[in-house]
Amino acid sequence: MTRTERRQKSLAAILDAALAEFGERGYASAAVDGVCARGGISKGLMYHYYTGKDELFCECVRAMFTALAARLDEYLAGANAGSAGELLSGFFITRERFFAENHNMRVVFEDAMLRTPPQLAEEISRLRAPVKECNLRLLSSLLKLVRLREGVSEHDAMLWFDAAEGLLPELLSRLTDGSPLSFEAAAHRVLDFLLFGIAVPE
């Protein structure tokens, strides 16, 4: 086995153990010792690649966002929805299925988005870029299926969504705090509000 192959094998083992640790215990309770114990990994090897818990968590966040974006890209590439509602529902069904199949990544996602460690907020925002790009592709597709209000251009709509998307973590946190809404249901509701508003025009 080459040095590169050994490195890749070690990193894969660490990632698997870290996803299990953060997925089962959450960011707040997870520990480097737990990751090492789960993966049968020495502390020396762990610290050879990672500086500690925060860097390990960010690696899990990166892996989760990358995998989620790949699944959403696949959906958007093959989507043939007849209406905006169908396209939007299919998008969130795809997300729900992804997280149903990857429970540990769901916990990592919720810790990253709803319980963001303050010291990692900037890095998590950067790591989220692939999923943000999927959301913008979704909006672009949705805009082709809806009639915009008079005076609102597609460019205006994209600017609005891009600005409002920055508020998504806070909006989701408020909607899911003490609420029976699941994260996916809350996200679907927020996006519906952003696209279609909250009031019936007079």
C-alpha positions as MATLAB code, in Angstrom:
seq = 'MTRTERRQKSLAAILDAALAEFGERGYASAAVDGVCARGGISKGLMYHYYTGKDELFCECVRAMFTALAARLDEYLAGANAGSAGELLSGFFITRERFFAENHNMRVVFEDAMLRTPPQLAEEISRLRAPVKECNLRLLSSLLKLVRLREGVSEHDAMLWFDAAEGLLPELLSRLTDGSPLSFEAAAHRVLDFLLFGIAVPE';
ca = [
       0.000    0.000    0.000;
       1.387    3.397   -0.989;
       1.703    6.355    1.399;
      -1.192    8.080   -0.407;
      -3.374    4.990   -0.056;
      -2.560    4.690    3.658;
      -3.400    8.352    4.143;
      -6.734    8.004    2.346;
      -7.579    4.888    4.350;
      -6.760    6.642    7.628;
      -8.808    9.732    6.735;
     -11.784    7.585    5.694;
     -11.640    5.657    8.989;
     -11.455    8.877   10.997;
     -14.375   10.402    9.087;
     -16.546    7.320    9.603;
     -15.785    7.309   13.339;
     -16.360   11.066   13.623;
     -19.718   10.879   11.835;
     -20.771    8.118   14.229;
     -19.630   10.099   17.281;
     -21.210   13.422   16.261;
     -24.270   11.666   14.855;
     -25.001    9.745   18.040;
     -23.864   12.259   20.681;
     -24.233   15.615   18.928;
     -21.586   18.316   18.774;
     -21.981   19.372   22.414;
     -21.333   15.907   23.874;
     -18.969   14.464   21.266;
     -15.293   14.084   22.112;
     -12.058   13.239   20.329;
     -11.620   10.293   22.729;
     -14.998    8.975   21.544;
     -13.965    9.226   17.901;
     -10.730    7.362   18.629;
     -12.539    4.640   20.583;
     -15.165    4.106   17.874;
     -12.624    3.812   15.089;
      -9.834    2.037   16.975;
      -7.688    5.035   16.091;
      -4.691    6.184   18.103;
      -4.628    9.756   19.367;
      -1.296   10.212   17.633;
      -2.823    9.368   14.263;
      -5.871   11.539   14.978;
      -3.808   14.591   15.852;
      -1.535   13.983   12.884;
      -4.466   14.935   10.644;
      -6.760   17.078   12.824;
      -6.165   19.721   15.471;
      -9.167   18.684   17.564;
     -12.924   18.425   17.907;
     -13.824   21.546   15.927;
     -11.777   20.583   12.890;
     -13.233   17.068   13.025;
     -16.759   18.482   13.158;
     -16.065   20.747   10.177;
     -14.820   17.744    8.226;
     -18.114   15.978    8.977;
     -20.029   19.101    7.935;
     -18.049   19.271    4.692;
     -18.735   15.608    3.913;
     -22.437   16.000    4.717;
     -22.949   19.127    2.581;
     -21.014   17.551   -0.307;
     -23.101   14.376   -0.218;
     -26.391   16.274    0.159;
     -25.544   18.600   -2.731;
     -24.732   15.625   -4.954;
     -28.160   14.094   -4.218;
     -29.965   17.403   -4.829;
     -28.006   17.982   -8.049;
     -29.137   14.561   -9.243;
     -32.771   15.426   -8.487;
     -32.623   18.816  -10.190;
     -30.918   17.376  -13.270;
     -33.699   14.831  -13.740;
     -36.694   16.807  -12.460;
     -39.573   17.154  -14.900;
     -42.169   18.800  -12.660;
     -45.292   20.270  -14.189;
     -45.706   22.928  -11.513;
     -43.658   24.911   -9.023;
     -45.370   23.076   -6.177;
     -44.390   19.685   -7.572;
     -40.790   20.771   -8.114;
     -40.563   22.173   -4.583;
     -42.137   19.090   -3.003;
     -39.835   16.774   -4.922;
     -36.812   18.765   -3.784;
     -37.743   18.386   -0.118;
     -38.736   14.739   -0.511;
     -35.231   14.180   -1.898;
     -33.727   15.902    1.161;
     -35.922   13.862    3.522;
     -34.883   10.601    1.868;
     -31.216   11.561    2.033;
     -31.389   12.232    5.764;
     -33.542    9.149    6.402;
     -30.746    7.102    4.824;
     -27.996    9.049    6.636;
     -29.136    9.623   10.215;
     -25.708   10.691   11.476;
     -25.525   13.342    8.759;
     -28.964   14.634    9.781;
     -27.689   15.270   13.303;
     -24.546   16.937   11.934;
     -26.747   19.089    9.668;
     -29.015   20.190   12.505;
     -26.055   20.960   14.789;
     -24.433   22.965   11.992;
     -27.558   24.883   10.967;
     -29.694   25.152   14.114;
     -27.145   24.911   16.917;
     -24.171   26.429   15.135;
     -21.072   26.555   17.359;
     -20.320   30.323   17.332;
     -16.610   29.878   16.671;
     -17.414   27.773   13.579;
     -20.165   29.923   12.056;
     -17.997   31.468    9.351;
     -16.429   28.160    8.336;
     -19.782   26.362    8.271;
     -21.199   29.117    6.070;
     -18.326   28.565    3.645;
     -18.751   24.786    3.699;
     -22.454   25.166    2.933;
     -21.698   26.668   -0.515;
     -22.530   23.496   -2.529;
     -26.029   23.275   -0.986;
     -26.590   27.011   -1.370;
     -25.792   26.600   -5.065;
     -28.431   23.835   -5.283;
     -30.969   26.128   -3.618;
     -30.252   28.841   -6.173;
     -30.596   26.339   -9.017;
     -33.930   25.289   -7.541;
     -35.089   28.891   -7.456;
     -33.997   29.464  -11.032;
     -36.063   26.444  -12.100;
     -39.040   27.553   -9.993;
     -39.022   31.012  -11.553;
     -39.603   29.429  -14.948;
     -42.800   27.855  -13.606;
     -44.386   30.842  -11.846;
     -45.716   34.222  -12.936;
     -43.827   37.011  -11.220;
     -45.609   40.081   -9.879;
     -45.663   43.100  -12.128;
     -42.437   45.060  -11.803;
     -40.471   42.110  -10.380;
     -37.798   40.714  -12.681;
     -36.130   37.333  -12.444;
     -32.950   39.187  -11.433;
     -34.865   40.918   -8.610;
     -36.208   37.563   -7.450;
     -32.749   35.983   -7.401;
     -31.335   38.918   -5.418;
     -34.210   38.678   -2.919;
     -33.765   34.971   -2.429;
     -29.980   35.237   -2.130;
     -30.368   37.913    0.564;
     -33.164   36.090    2.401;
     -31.286   32.800    2.273;
     -28.761   34.259    4.685;
     -31.567   34.416    7.267;
     -32.497   30.766    6.756;
     -30.745   29.349    9.861;
     -32.423   31.897   12.152;
     -35.853   31.392   10.560;
     -35.554   27.617   10.804;
     -34.391   27.800   14.407;
     -37.427   29.892   15.343;
     -39.873   27.644   13.467;
     -38.547   24.406   14.950;
     -37.935   25.613   18.522;
     -40.594   23.873   20.596;
     -42.585   23.169   17.444;
     -43.870   19.823   16.158;
     -42.587   20.822   12.717;
     -39.695   18.701   11.476;
     -36.675   20.490   10.094;
     -37.636   19.564    6.532;
     -41.239   20.709    6.994;
     -40.008   24.002    8.442;
     -37.553   24.510    5.574;
     -40.298   23.782    3.050;
     -42.562   26.296    4.771;
     -39.891   29.013    4.846;
     -39.147   28.554    1.157;
     -42.860   28.660    0.366;
     -43.119   31.979    2.259;
     -40.076   33.372    0.439;
     -41.520   32.482   -2.949;
     -45.224   33.120   -2.544;
     -45.470   35.528    0.399;
     -47.794   35.356    3.399;
     -50.729   37.542    2.345;
     -53.408   37.105   -0.299;
     -53.283   40.087   -2.686;
     -56.319   42.389   -2.501;
];
